[in-house]
Coordinates of C-alpha atoms in Angstrom, one line a residue:
X195 CA -0.3 0.4 -0.1
X196 CA 2.8 2.6 0.7
X197 CA 4.6 1.5 -2.6
X198 CA 1.6 2.0 -4.3
X199 CA 0.9 4.9 -2.6
X200 CA 4.1 7.0 -3.0
X201 CA 3.8 6.2 -7.1
X202 CA -0.3 7.3 -6.5
X203 CA -1.1 4.5 -8.3
X204 CA -4.3 4.6 -7.9
X205 CA -5.9 1.5 -9.4
X206 CA -3.2 -1.0 -7.3
X207 CA -3.7 0.8 -4.7
X208 CA -7.5 0.1 -4.8
X209 CA -6.7 -3.4 -4.9
X210 CA -4.8 -3.5 -2.2
X211 CA -7.0 -2.6 0.1
X212 CA -9.5 -4.5 -1.4
X213 CA -7.4 -7.7 -1.0
X214 CA -7.4 -5.9 2.2
X215 CA -10.6 -6.1 3.0
X216 CA -10.4 -10.0 1.6
X217 CA -8.7 -11.3 4.5
X218 CA -11.2 -13.9 7.0
X219 CA -11.6 -11.7 10.5
X220 CA -11.2 -8.4 8.1
X221 CA -13.8 -5.5 8.6
X222 CA -14.6 -4.4 5.2
X223 CA -13.8 0.2 5.1
X224 CA -13.5 2.3 2.6
X225 CA -14.2 -0.5 -0.2
X226 CA -17.1 2.7 -2.1
X227 CA -14.1 5.1 -2.9
X228 CA -12.6 1.7 -4.1
X229 CA -15.7 0.3 -5.9
X230 CA -16.0 3.4 -7.9
X231 CA -12.5 4.2 -8.4
X232 CA -12.6 0.9 -10.5
X233 CA -15.6 1.5 -11.9
X234 CA -13.5 4.5 -13.1
X235 CA -11.2 2.9 -14.7
X236 CA -13.3 0.2 -16.7
X237 CA -12.4 -2.6 -14.0
X238 CA -16.2 -3.8 -13.5
X239 CA -15.3 -7.4 -12.1
X240 CA -13.4 -5.9 -9.3
X241 CA -16.0 -3.1 -8.7
X242 CA -18.4 -5.5 -8.1
X243 CA -16.3 -7.2 -5.2
X244 CA -15.6 -3.9 -3.3
X245 CA -20.0 -3.3 -4.1
X246 CA -20.5 -6.2 -2.6
X247 CA -18.0 -6.3 0.5
X248 CA -19.4 -2.4 1.3
X249 CA -22.0 -4.5 3.4
X250 CA -25.5 -3.3 3.6
X251 CA -26.6 -5.8 0.5
X252 CA -30.9 -5.3 -0.8
X253 CA -31.8 -6.9 -2.8
X254 CA -31.3 -4.0 -5.9
X255 CA -27.8 -4.2 -4.9
X256 CA -26.6 -7.7 -4.7
X257 CA -28.2 -8.3 -7.8
X258 CA -27.0 -6.0 -9.3
X259 CA -23.7 -7.6 -7.9
X260 CA -24.9 -11.0 -9.4
X261 CA -25.1 -9.9 -13.0
X262 CA -21.3 -8.0 -13.7
X263 CA -20.2 -11.8 -11.6
X264 CA -21.7 -13.4 -14.4
X265 CA -20.7 -11.1 -17.1
X266 CA -16.5 -10.9 -15.7
X267 CA -16.4 -14.8 -15.3
X268 CA -16.7 -14.5 -11.3
X269 CA -18.8 -17.7 -10.6
X270 CA -16.9 -17.4 -6.7
X271 CA -18.6 -14.1 -6.4
X272 CA -21.8 -14.5 -8.1
X273 CA -22.3 -18.1 -5.4
X274 CA -21.5 -15.7 -2.9
X275 CA -24.4 -12.9 -4.5
X276 CA -26.9 -15.5 -4.1
X277 CA -26.1 -17.4 -0.7
X278 CA -26.5 -13.5 0.7
X279 CA -29.7 -13.0 -1.7
X280 CA -30.7 -16.0 0.3
X281 CA -30.5 -15.4 3.9
X282 CA -31.9 -12.1 2.7
X283 CA -35.1 -13.2 1.7
X284 CA -35.0 -15.3 4.9
X285 CA -34.3 -13.5 7.3
X286 CA -38.0 -11.8 6.0
X287 CA -39.8 -14.5 6.2
X288 CA -39.6 -15.8 2.3
X289 CA -38.4 -18.8 2.9
X290 CA -40.0 -20.6 -0.9
X291 CA -37.3 -17.5 -2.4
X292 CA -34.3 -18.6 -0.1
X293 CA -34.2 -21.9 -0.7
X294 CA -34.5 -20.5 -5.1
X295 CA -31.2 -18.7 -4.3
X296 CA -29.9 -20.7 -1.7
X297 CA -30.3 -23.7 -5.2
X298 CA -29.0 -21.5 -7.7
X299 CA -25.7 -20.1 -5.2
X300 CA -25.4 -24.1 -5.1
X301 CA -25.3 -25.0 -8.5
X302 CA -23.2 -21.7 -9.2
X303 CA -21.0 -23.9 -6.4
X304 CA -21.1 -27.1 -8.2
X305 CA -20.1 -25.7 -11.7
X306 CA -17.4 -23.8 -10.7
X307 CA -15.7 -27.1 -7.7
X308 CA -15.6 -29.6 -10.6
X309 CA -13.5 -28.1 -12.7
X310 CA -11.1 -28.4 -9.8
X311 CA -9.2 -31.8 -9.9
X312 CA -6.3 -32.0 -8.4
X313 CA -6.9 -32.2 -4.9
X314 CA -5.0 -29.7 -2.4
X315 CA -6.3 -26.7 -5.0
X316 CA -10.0 -28.3 -4.2
X317 CA -9.7 -28.6 -0.4
X318 CA -8.3 -25.4 -0.4
X319 CA -11.3 -24.1 -2.6
X320 CA -13.7 -25.0 -0.4
X321 CA -12.7 -24.0 3.3
X322 CA -14.4 -21.7 3.0
X323 CA -17.5 -21.8 0.7
X324 CA -19.6 -25.5 2.3
X325 CA -21.8 -22.6 4.1
X326 CA -24.0 -22.6 0.2
X327 CA -24.7 -26.4 1.1
X328 CA -25.6 -25.4 4.9
X329 CA -27.8 -22.4 3.9
X330 CA -29.4 -24.3 1.8
X331 CA -29.9 -27.4 3.7
X332 CA -31.4 -25.2 7.0
X333 CA -33.5 -23.0 5.0
X334 CA -35.2 -26.5 3.6
X335 CA -35.2 -28.2 6.7
X336 CA -37.3 -25.0 8.1
X337 CA -39.4 -25.3 5.7
X338 CA -39.7 -29.3 6.3
X339 CA -41.6 -30.6 4.0
X340 CA -40.9 -34.6 2.8
X341 CA -39.3 -33.4 0.0
X342 CA -37.6 -30.8 1.5
X343 CA -35.9 -33.7 3.7
X344 CA -35.2 -36.1 0.9
X345 CA -33.5 -32.6 -1.0
X346 CA -32.0 -32.0 2.0
X347 CA -29.7 -35.3 2.6
X348 CA -29.3 -35.4 -0.9
X349 CA -28.0 -31.8 -0.4
X350 CA -26.0 -33.2 2.3
X351 CA -24.2 -35.6 1.0
X352 CA -23.3 -33.2 -2.9
X353 CA -20.5 -32.0 0.7
X354 CA -19.4 -35.1 1.4
X355 CA -16.1 -36.9 0.4
X356 CA -17.1 -36.0 -3.6
X357 CA -13.6 -36.6 -4.6
X358 CA -13.2 -39.5 -2.7
X359 CA -16.2 -41.0 -4.9
X360 CA -14.1 -39.2 -7.9
X361 CA -11.3 -41.0 -7.7
X362 CA -12.0 -44.9 -6.6
X363 CA -14.3 -44.3 -10.3
X364 CA -10.6 -43.0 -11.8
X365 CA -7.2 -44.4 -11.5
X366 CA -4.3 -44.1 -13.3
X367 CA -0.5 -44.6 -13.5
X368 CA 2.2 -42.3 -12.9
X369 CA 3.9 -40.1 -15.1
X370 CA 7.7 -41.9 -15.5
X371 CA 8.7 -38.2 -14.0
X372 CA 5.8 -39.0 -11.2
X373 CA 7.1 -42.6 -10.7
X374 CA 11.3 -41.7 -10.6
X375 CA 10.9 -39.0 -7.8
X376 CA 9.2 -41.9 -5.7
X377 CA 11.6 -44.3 -6.8
X378 CA 14.3 -41.6 -5.2
X379 CA 11.9 -41.2 -2.6
X380 CA 11.4 -45.0 -1.6
X381 CA 16.0 -45.8 -1.8
X382 CA 15.7 -42.7 0.8
X383 CA 13.5 -44.5 3.2
X384 CA 14.9 -48.1 2.4
X385 CA 18.3 -46.8 3.9
X386 CA 17.4 -44.4 6.8
X387 CA 15.2 -47.5 7.4
X388 CA 18.2 -49.4 7.9
X389 CA 20.5 -47.2 9.6
X390 CA 17.6 -46.1 12.1
X391 CA 19.7 -48.8 14.5
X392 CA 22.8 -46.4 14.6
X393 CA 20.3 -43.7 15.2
X394 CA 17.0 -43.9 16.0
X395 CA 16.2 -40.0 16.7
X396 CA 17.8 -39.5 13.3
X397 CA 19.0 -41.8 11.1
X398 CA 18.7 -38.9 8.2
X399 CA 22.0 -37.7 9.2
X400 CA 23.4 -40.4 7.7
X401 CA 21.8 -40.4 4.6
X402 CA 24.4 -41.2 2.1
X403 CA 22.7 -39.6 -0.3
X404 CA 23.1 -36.2 1.6
X405 CA 19.9 -35.7 1.1
X406 CA 17.4 -34.4 3.7
X407 CA 14.1 -36.6 3.5
X408 CA 12.3 -33.8 3.8
X409 CA 13.3 -32.7 0.4
X410 CA 13.1 -35.9 -1.3
X411 CA 9.7 -36.2 0.1
X412 CA 8.7 -32.3 -1.6
X413 CA 9.7 -33.1 -4.7
X414 CA 8.0 -37.0 -4.9
X415 CA 4.5 -33.3 -4.0
X416 CA 5.5 -31.2 -6.6
X417 CA 5.4 -34.2 -9.8
X418 CA 2.9 -35.4 -8.0
X419 CA 1.3 -32.0 -8.6
X420 CA 2.6 -31.1 -11.7
X421 CA 1.1 -34.9 -12.7
X422 CA -2.4 -33.8 -11.8
X423 CA -2.3 -30.3 -12.7
X424 CA -1.1 -31.3 -16.7
X425 CA -3.3 -35.0 -16.6
X426 CA -6.4 -33.5 -14.9
X427 CA -5.2 -28.9 -15.0
X428 CA -8.2 -28.5 -18.4
X429 CA -10.7 -32.1 -17.0
X430 CA -13.5 -31.2 -14.6
X431 CA -14.5 -33.8 -12.1
X432 CA -17.7 -35.7 -12.7
X433 CA -20.5 -33.1 -12.2
X434 CA -23.4 -34.7 -8.7
X435 CA -26.6 -34.2 -7.5
X436 CA -26.0 -35.4 -5.3
X437 CA -27.0 -39.6 -4.3
X438 CA -31.0 -39.6 -3.4
X439 CA -32.7 -41.0 -0.8
X440 CA -34.8 -43.3 -2.6
X441 CA -31.1 -45.4 -4.2
X442 CA -30.1 -45.8 -0.4
X443 CA -33.9 -47.2 0.9
X444 CA -33.6 -50.3 -1.9
X445 CA -29.5 -50.4 -1.2
X446 CA -30.4 -51.2 3.0
X447 CA -31.2 -54.5 4.2
X448 CA -34.4 -55.2 6.2
X449 CA -32.4 -55.0 9.8
X450 CA -30.7 -52.0 8.1
X451 CA -30.3 -48.1 8.8
X452 CA -27.8 -45.0 8.0
X453 CA -27.3 -42.4 10.0
X454 CA -26.0 -39.9 7.8
X455 CA -24.5 -36.3 10.2
X456 CA -24.2 -32.9 9.3
X457 CA -23.5 -29.7 10.8
X458 CA -26.2 -26.4 9.6
X459 CA -24.3 -22.9 11.7
X460 CA -22.7 -25.1 14.4
X461 CA -25.2 -27.6 14.8
X462 CA -24.7 -30.7 14.3
X463 CA -27.9 -32.3 12.9
X464 CA -28.8 -36.7 11.5
X465 CA -30.6 -37.7 8.8
X466 CA -32.1 -41.2 9.6
X467 CA -32.6 -43.6 6.4
X468 CA -34.4 -47.1 6.6
X469 CA -35.8 -48.7 3.5
X470 CA -39.4 -47.1 5.5
X471 CA -38.6 -43.6 5.0
X472 CA -36.3 -40.4 6.1
X473 CA -35.7 -38.5 9.1
X474 CA -34.3 -35.6 9.8
X475 CA -33.7 -34.9 14.0
X476 CA -31.6 -30.7 14.5
X477 CA -29.3 -29.6 17.1
X478 CA -28.5 -32.2 18.7
X479 CA -25.1 -30.9 20.2
X480 CA -22.9 -27.7 19.1
X481 CA -19.9 -28.4 17.2
X482 CA -17.7 -26.9 19.8
X483 CA -18.8 -29.5 22.7
X484 CA -18.8 -32.3 20.5
X485 CA -14.8 -31.5 19.8
X486 CA -14.5 -30.9 23.3
X487 CA -16.3 -34.1 24.7
X488 CA -13.7 -35.5 21.6
X489 CA -10.4 -33.9 23.4
X490 CA -11.7 -35.8 26.5
X491 CA -12.0 -39.0 25.1
X492 CA -8.4 -38.6 23.9
X493 CA -6.8 -37.9 26.4
X494 CA -8.6 -40.6 28.6
X495 CA -7.8 -43.0 25.7
X496 CA -4.0 -42.6 26.3
X497 CA -4.8 -43.1 30.1
X498 CA -3.5 -46.6 29.7
X499 CA -0.2 -46.3 27.6
X500 CA 0.7 -44.0 30.1
X501 CA 0.0 -47.3 32.9
X502 CA 2.5 -46.4 36.9
X503 CA 2.6 -48.5 39.4
X504 CA -0.3 -47.1 41.1
X505 CA -2.5 -46.4 37.8
X506 CA -2.7 -50.7 38.1
X507 CA -3.8 -50.7 42.0
X508 CA -5.9 -48.4 40.6
X509 CA -7.9 -49.2 37.6
X510 CA -11.1 -47.6 38.4
X511 CA -10.3 -44.9 37.9
X512 CA -9.1 -44.7 34.1
X513 CA -11.9 -47.2 33.7
X514 CA -14.3 -44.0 35.2
X515 CA -13.0 -41.6 34.0
X516 CA -13.3 -42.3 29.2
X517 CA -17.3 -44.1 30.2
X518 CA -17.8 -40.4 31.9
X519 CA -16.9 -39.0 28.0
X520 CA -19.1 -41.9 26.5
X521 CA -21.8 -41.8 28.0
X522 CA -22.0 -37.8 27.0
X523 CA -21.2 -38.9 23.8
X524 CA -24.0 -41.4 23.8
X525 CA -26.7 -39.1 24.9
X526 CA -26.0 -36.6 22.4
X527 CA -25.4 -38.2 19.1
X528 CA -27.5 -41.4 19.7
X529 CA -29.9 -41.4 22.5
X530 CA -32.1 -38.5 20.9
X531 CA -32.2 -40.5 17.7
X532 CA -33.0 -43.8 19.2
X533 CA -37.0 -44.4 18.7
X534 CA -35.8 -44.6 14.8
X535 CA -33.1 -46.9 15.0
X536 CA -34.2 -50.0 15.8
X537 CA -32.6 -52.1 13.3
X538 CA -29.6 -53.9 14.1
X539 CA -27.3 -52.5 12.1
X540 CA -26.7 -49.6 11.9
X541 CA -24.3 -47.9 8.9
X542 CA -22.9 -44.5 10.0
X543 CA -21.9 -41.5 7.8
X544 CA -19.9 -39.7 10.2
X545 CA -19.1 -35.4 10.2
X546 CA -16.2 -33.6 11.1
X547 CA -15.7 -34.2 15.1
X548 CA -17.0 -37.3 14.7
X549 CA -14.4 -38.7 12.2
X550 CA -12.1 -41.2 13.8
X551 CA -14.7 -41.4 17.2
X552 CA -15.0 -45.1 18.8
X553 CA -19.1 -44.9 17.8
X554 CA -19.1 -48.3 18.5
X555 CA -17.7 -47.4 22.2
X556 CA -20.3 -44.9 23.6
X557 CA -22.6 -45.6 26.6
X558 CA -25.8 -45.7 26.6
X559 CA -25.2 -47.4 30.6
X560 CA -23.1 -49.0 31.4
X561 CA -23.6 -51.2 27.3
X562 CA -21.2 -49.7 25.0
X563 CA -22.9 -49.5 21.5
X564 CA -21.8 -52.3 20.1
X565 CA -24.4 -54.2 22.5
X566 CA -27.1 -52.9 20.3
X567 CA -25.8 -52.9 16.9
X568 CA -23.4 -53.9 14.9
X569 CA -21.6 -51.3 12.8
X570 CA -20.2 -49.9 9.7
X571 CA -18.7 -46.6 8.3
X572 CA -18.1 -45.1 5.4
X573 CA -16.5 -41.1 4.6
X574 CA -19.7 -41.0 2.8
X575 CA -23.1 -42.2 1.6
X576 CA -22.6 -42.3 -1.7
X577 CA -19.5 -43.6 -1.5
X578 CA -21.0 -46.6 0.7
X579 CA -23.9 -47.0 -2.7
X580 CA -20.8 -47.1 -5.0
X581 CA -19.7 -49.7 -3.0
X582 CA -22.5 -52.1 -2.7
X583 CA -22.8 -51.9 -6.6
X584 CA -19.8 -53.8 -7.2
X585 CA -19.3 -56.9 -7.7
X586 CA -17.9 -59.5 -4.7
X587 CA -14.0 -60.4 -5.6
X588 CA -12.7 -62.6 -8.4
X589 CA -9.8 -64.3 -6.7
X590 CA -10.2 -66.6 -4.1
X591 CA -5.9 -65.4 -2.8
X592 CA -5.7 -64.6 1.2
X593 CA -2.4 -62.4 2.2
X594 CA -1.1 -61.9 5.3
X595 CA 1.7 -60.6 6.7
X596 CA 3.9 -59.9 9.4
X597 CA 7.4 -57.6 10.1
X598 CA 8.0 -58.6 13.8
X599 CA 9.5 -55.2 15.8
X600 CA 9.7 -53.7 19.1
X601 CA 7.1 -53.5 20.8
X602 CA 4.5 -55.7 18.4
X603 CA 6.8 -59.2 18.9
X604 CA 3.7 -61.8 18.5
X605 CA 3.0 -60.4 15.0
X606 CA 4.2 -62.8 13.4
X607 CA 2.1 -65.5 16.3
X608 CA -0.6 -63.2 15.0
X609 CA -0.4 -63.7 11.2
X610 CA 0.4 -67.5 11.9
X611 CA -3.0 -67.8 13.8
X612 CA -5.5 -65.9 11.6
X613 CA -3.6 -68.7 9.0
X614 CA -5.1 -72.1 10.6
X615 CA -8.5 -70.1 9.1
X616 CA -7.7 -69.8 4.8
X617 CA -6.8 -73.2 3.6
X618 CA -6.2 -70.7 1.0
X619 CA -3.7 -68.4 3.1
X620 CA 0.1 -67.5 1.8
X621 CA 2.3 -66.1 4.8
X622 CA 4.2 -63.7 5.2
X623 CA 7.6 -62.9 7.5
X624 CA 10.2 -61.1 8.6
X625 CA 11.9 -60.2 5.0
X626 CA 9.6 -61.9 2.8
X627 CA 7.0 -59.0 4.6
X628 CA 7.9 -56.7 1.7
X629 CA 6.3 -54.4 -0.5
X630 CA 7.3 -56.0 -3.5
X631 CA 6.0 -59.0 -2.4
X632 CA 2.5 -56.8 -1.7
X633 CA 2.9 -55.7 -4.9
X634 CA 3.1 -58.9 -6.8
X635 CA 0.5 -60.5 -5.4
X636 CA -2.1 -58.1 -5.1
X637 CA -4.6 -59.1 -8.4
X638 CA -4.9 -61.9 -6.9
X639 CA -6.4 -60.9 -3.2
X640 CA -10.2 -60.9 -2.2
X641 CA -8.1 -60.7 1.5
X642 CA -5.1 -59.1 2.9
X643 CA -3.7 -58.5 6.7
X644 CA -0.9 -56.4 7.7
X645 CA 0.6 -56.4 10.9
X646 CA 3.1 -54.4 11.5
X647 CA 4.4 -50.5 12.4
X648 CA 2.7 -48.1 11.1
X649 CA 2.4 -43.9 11.5
X650 CA 0.2 -41.1 10.7
X651 CA 2.0 -38.2 9.6
X652 CA -0.6 -34.9 10.6
X653 CA 2.2 -32.7 8.3
X654 CA 0.8 -34.3 5.1
X655 CA -1.5 -37.4 5.9
X656 CA -0.6 -39.3 2.0
X657 CA 2.5 -40.0 3.9
X658 CA 0.5 -42.1 6.3
X659 CA 2.4 -45.4 5.1
X660 CA 2.6 -49.2 6.7
X661 CA 6.4 -49.9 7.2
X662 CA 7.6 -53.2 5.6
X663 CA 11.2 -54.6 5.7
X664 CA 11.9 -53.2 2.3
X665 CA 10.5 -49.6 3.2
X666 CA 7.2 -47.9 3.4
X667 CA 4.1 -48.8 1.8
X668 CA 2.3 -44.6 2.0
X669 CA -1.3 -43.8 1.3
X670 CA -0.3 -42.5 -2.4
X671 CA 1.0 -44.6 -2.7
X672 CA -2.3 -47.1 -3.0
X673 CA -3.9 -44.2 -5.7
X674 CA -1.7 -46.4 -8.2
X675 CA -2.7 -49.8 -7.1
X676 CA -5.4 -51.9 -8.6
X677 CA -7.1 -54.5 -5.8
X678 CA -10.3 -56.7 -5.8
X679 CA -9.7 -56.8 -1.5
X680 CA -12.9 -58.2 0.0
X681 CA -11.8 -57.2 3.4
X682 CA -8.1 -54.8 4.1
X683 CA -7.1 -55.6 7.6
X684 CA -4.3 -53.0 8.7
X685 CA -3.2 -54.5 12.5
X686 CA -0.7 -51.9 13.4
X687 CA -1.1 -48.0 15.7
X688 CA -3.9 -45.0 14.1
X689 CA -4.1 -46.9 10.6
X690 CA -7.8 -45.5 11.2
X691 CA -7.1 -41.8 11.5
X692 CA -7.0 -39.3 9.0
X693 CA -6.9 -35.7 8.2
X694 CA -10.2 -34.5 7.8
X695 CA -10.7 -31.6 4.9
X696 CA -13.4 -29.4 4.0
X697 CA -15.8 -31.3 2.3
X698 CA -14.6 -34.2 4.7
X699 CA -12.2 -35.7 2.5
X700 CA -10.6 -37.5 4.6
X701 CA -6.4 -38.1 4.3
X702 CA -4.8 -41.3 5.9
X703 CA -4.3 -45.0 4.9
X704 CA -8.2 -45.5 4.6
X705 CA -8.7 -43.1 1.6
X706 CA -5.9 -44.7 0.2
X707 CA -7.1 -48.4 0.7
X708 CA -10.3 -47.5 -0.6
X709 CA -9.7 -45.6 -3.7
X710 CA -7.2 -49.0 -4.1
X711 CA -10.3 -50.7 -4.8
X712 CA -11.0 -53.2 -1.0
X713 CA -14.5 -52.8 -0.5
X714 CA -13.8 -53.1 3.2
X715 CA -10.9 -51.6 5.6
X716 CA -10.6 -53.2 9.3
X717 CA -7.9 -50.1 11.1
X718 CA -7.1 -49.1 14.7
X719 CA -7.9 -45.3 15.6
X720 CA -5.1 -45.3 17.9
X721 CA -2.0 -46.8 19.3
X722 CA -3.3 -50.0 20.8
X723 CA -2.2 -52.7 22.7
X724 CA 0.3 -55.0 20.8
X725 CA -1.5 -58.2 22.7
X726 CA -4.8 -57.1 23.4
X727 CA -4.9 -56.2 19.1
X728 CA -2.5 -60.2 18.8
X729 CA -6.8 -60.9 20.5
X730 CA -8.8 -59.0 18.9
X731 CA -7.6 -60.7 15.4
X732 CA -7.1 -64.7 16.3
X733 CA -11.0 -64.7 17.6
X734 CA -12.1 -62.0 14.7
X735 CA -10.7 -64.2 11.6
X736 CA -11.7 -67.5 13.8
X737 CA -15.2 -66.3 13.3
X738 CA -15.0 -65.0 10.0
X739 CA -16.0 -67.5 7.5
X740 CA -19.3 -68.3 8.7
X741 CA -19.9 -64.5 9.8
X742 CA -19.6 -60.8 7.7
X743 CA -16.9 -58.4 8.8
X744 CA -18.3 -56.2 10.8
X745 CA -20.0 -59.2 12.9
X746 CA -16.7 -61.0 13.5
X747 CA -15.7 -58.0 14.5
X748 CA -18.7 -56.5 16.7
X749 CA -18.3 -60.1 18.1
X750 CA -14.7 -60.0 18.7
X751 CA -14.9 -56.6 20.6
X752 CA -17.2 -58.4 22.7
X753 CA -15.6 -61.8 23.5
X754 CA -11.9 -58.8 24.5
X755 CA -14.8 -56.8 26.6
X756 CA -15.0 -59.6 28.9
X757 CA -11.7 -59.7 29.5
X758 CA -10.4 -56.8 28.8
X759 CA -12.8 -54.0 30.1
X760 CA -10.7 -50.5 29.3
X761 CA -11.9 -49.3 25.4
X762 CA -8.4 -49.0 24.9
X763 CA -7.7 -52.3 24.3
X764 CA -10.9 -53.1 22.9
X765 CA -12.4 -50.7 20.4
X766 CA -9.5 -50.0 18.6
X767 CA -10.4 -51.0 15.4
X768 CA -13.7 -50.2 13.5
X769 CA -14.6 -51.3 9.8
X770 CA -14.8 -48.8 7.5
X771 CA -16.8 -49.3 3.9
X772 CA -19.5 -52.2 3.4
X773 CA -20.7 -54.7 6.8

């Protein structure tokens, strides 16, 4: 601003002021003069932006902004003007007009977002625009007719995990440049892994190449970004009208109900879908209160890891704290819906802070939810529907891989015990449990079990991975693999943990396996106890030949809970996808 003011460049000075006014949390001032400056120089698009930021909107002024935004191809501004028109009519009690404007705003947003295929750009674009969907959902539910409830569910789904659904339908190999960058990174990972015994705290200093891992990771990311921009920069994502209620009802079983959680503003609500119909429950809990409860639960679930002689003498103290939070969450998330949850089987589509919570462990009195229901989760109802339409795996192969290391010494006995349940099982442990072995076997597998160490990367979730003997299998690697798995079990710590980005896009290992072609992914929400995990998996696979995966996991967790009542031991694993 000082630079352009000194040079009396009024247009650039106005642009700086417009940019400042557009920043989150800013209070726009002086936009009238800024708009006049732009208009005087024939820059009508920027002038429309400034007029919008002025505030004090009327139907007439917003209409003018909308028309100019359309003429100057500013889709995001057109969307915001139409959203503001909807809010204006809603405040005046004109609900039909408000709904019509919100629908237009959502359509404009849809048209814009389908042109942004690269994941990082798409997520960034949506970060401040999802309120368009929330406003439309809120207005439809305020009117409350039966078709409005069905449309509101469809709109909620239009905002959920769209990129994951798109990835599911479009798998493509890496370009040679991206493949070479990945190969360099893989070599560095192997070298660092081999040298961990020299300096476990910082094996990077011993890399022969002298290139830090961070540099190689950034190079691979850059190659992937260039690949996506080159391949999809001018491409469009598939447009979606949202999943239709009747499609979900037809796909649900007789004794099956779906819960689709959503938010409007700071309030969490839920759609309950069964073959008989759909109802909605609004205002279950505020998102702020839910986040607070989720943090408390994570705190209590970490306590058993730090067990001391004193806590072993006072096991009730640990149990009481975690049970209190689990009851609180049950009362918020499930108790208000109990009259509609008569079915024994639930498909749960989480939202926001719900991702990563052990919903099967929520307590109704002293009984966890899994005593009442058999549960699976799905990133979105549309993705679950797509999985139901896929044929079962055509192959019969079973691959069980175990990498015994300090802290997980039982993995060899774990996979050997599991193998006794499958005549066709192939067991690979030690040096044979490698990325190379997996890559050679993927085309013949229907079931994959990997018992090893894992890591979740907060800084870049698609660098989360499973540690095999010749390197790391990263979540992003799975985008280019073609699996036909009925079940992938990731028997390692935090394999279900994910970063939840705008639009309920979950980034982590579960996403990678779903994209690669797994119909079901069993994974852990926190660092589970080695002994308890081994017991759970032995029971789970013993039941699997005669039960669904969801049913077998439920019974295995029931049995383990009878001996180890703290949910840290029995509730870590969850099933995503089909039951």
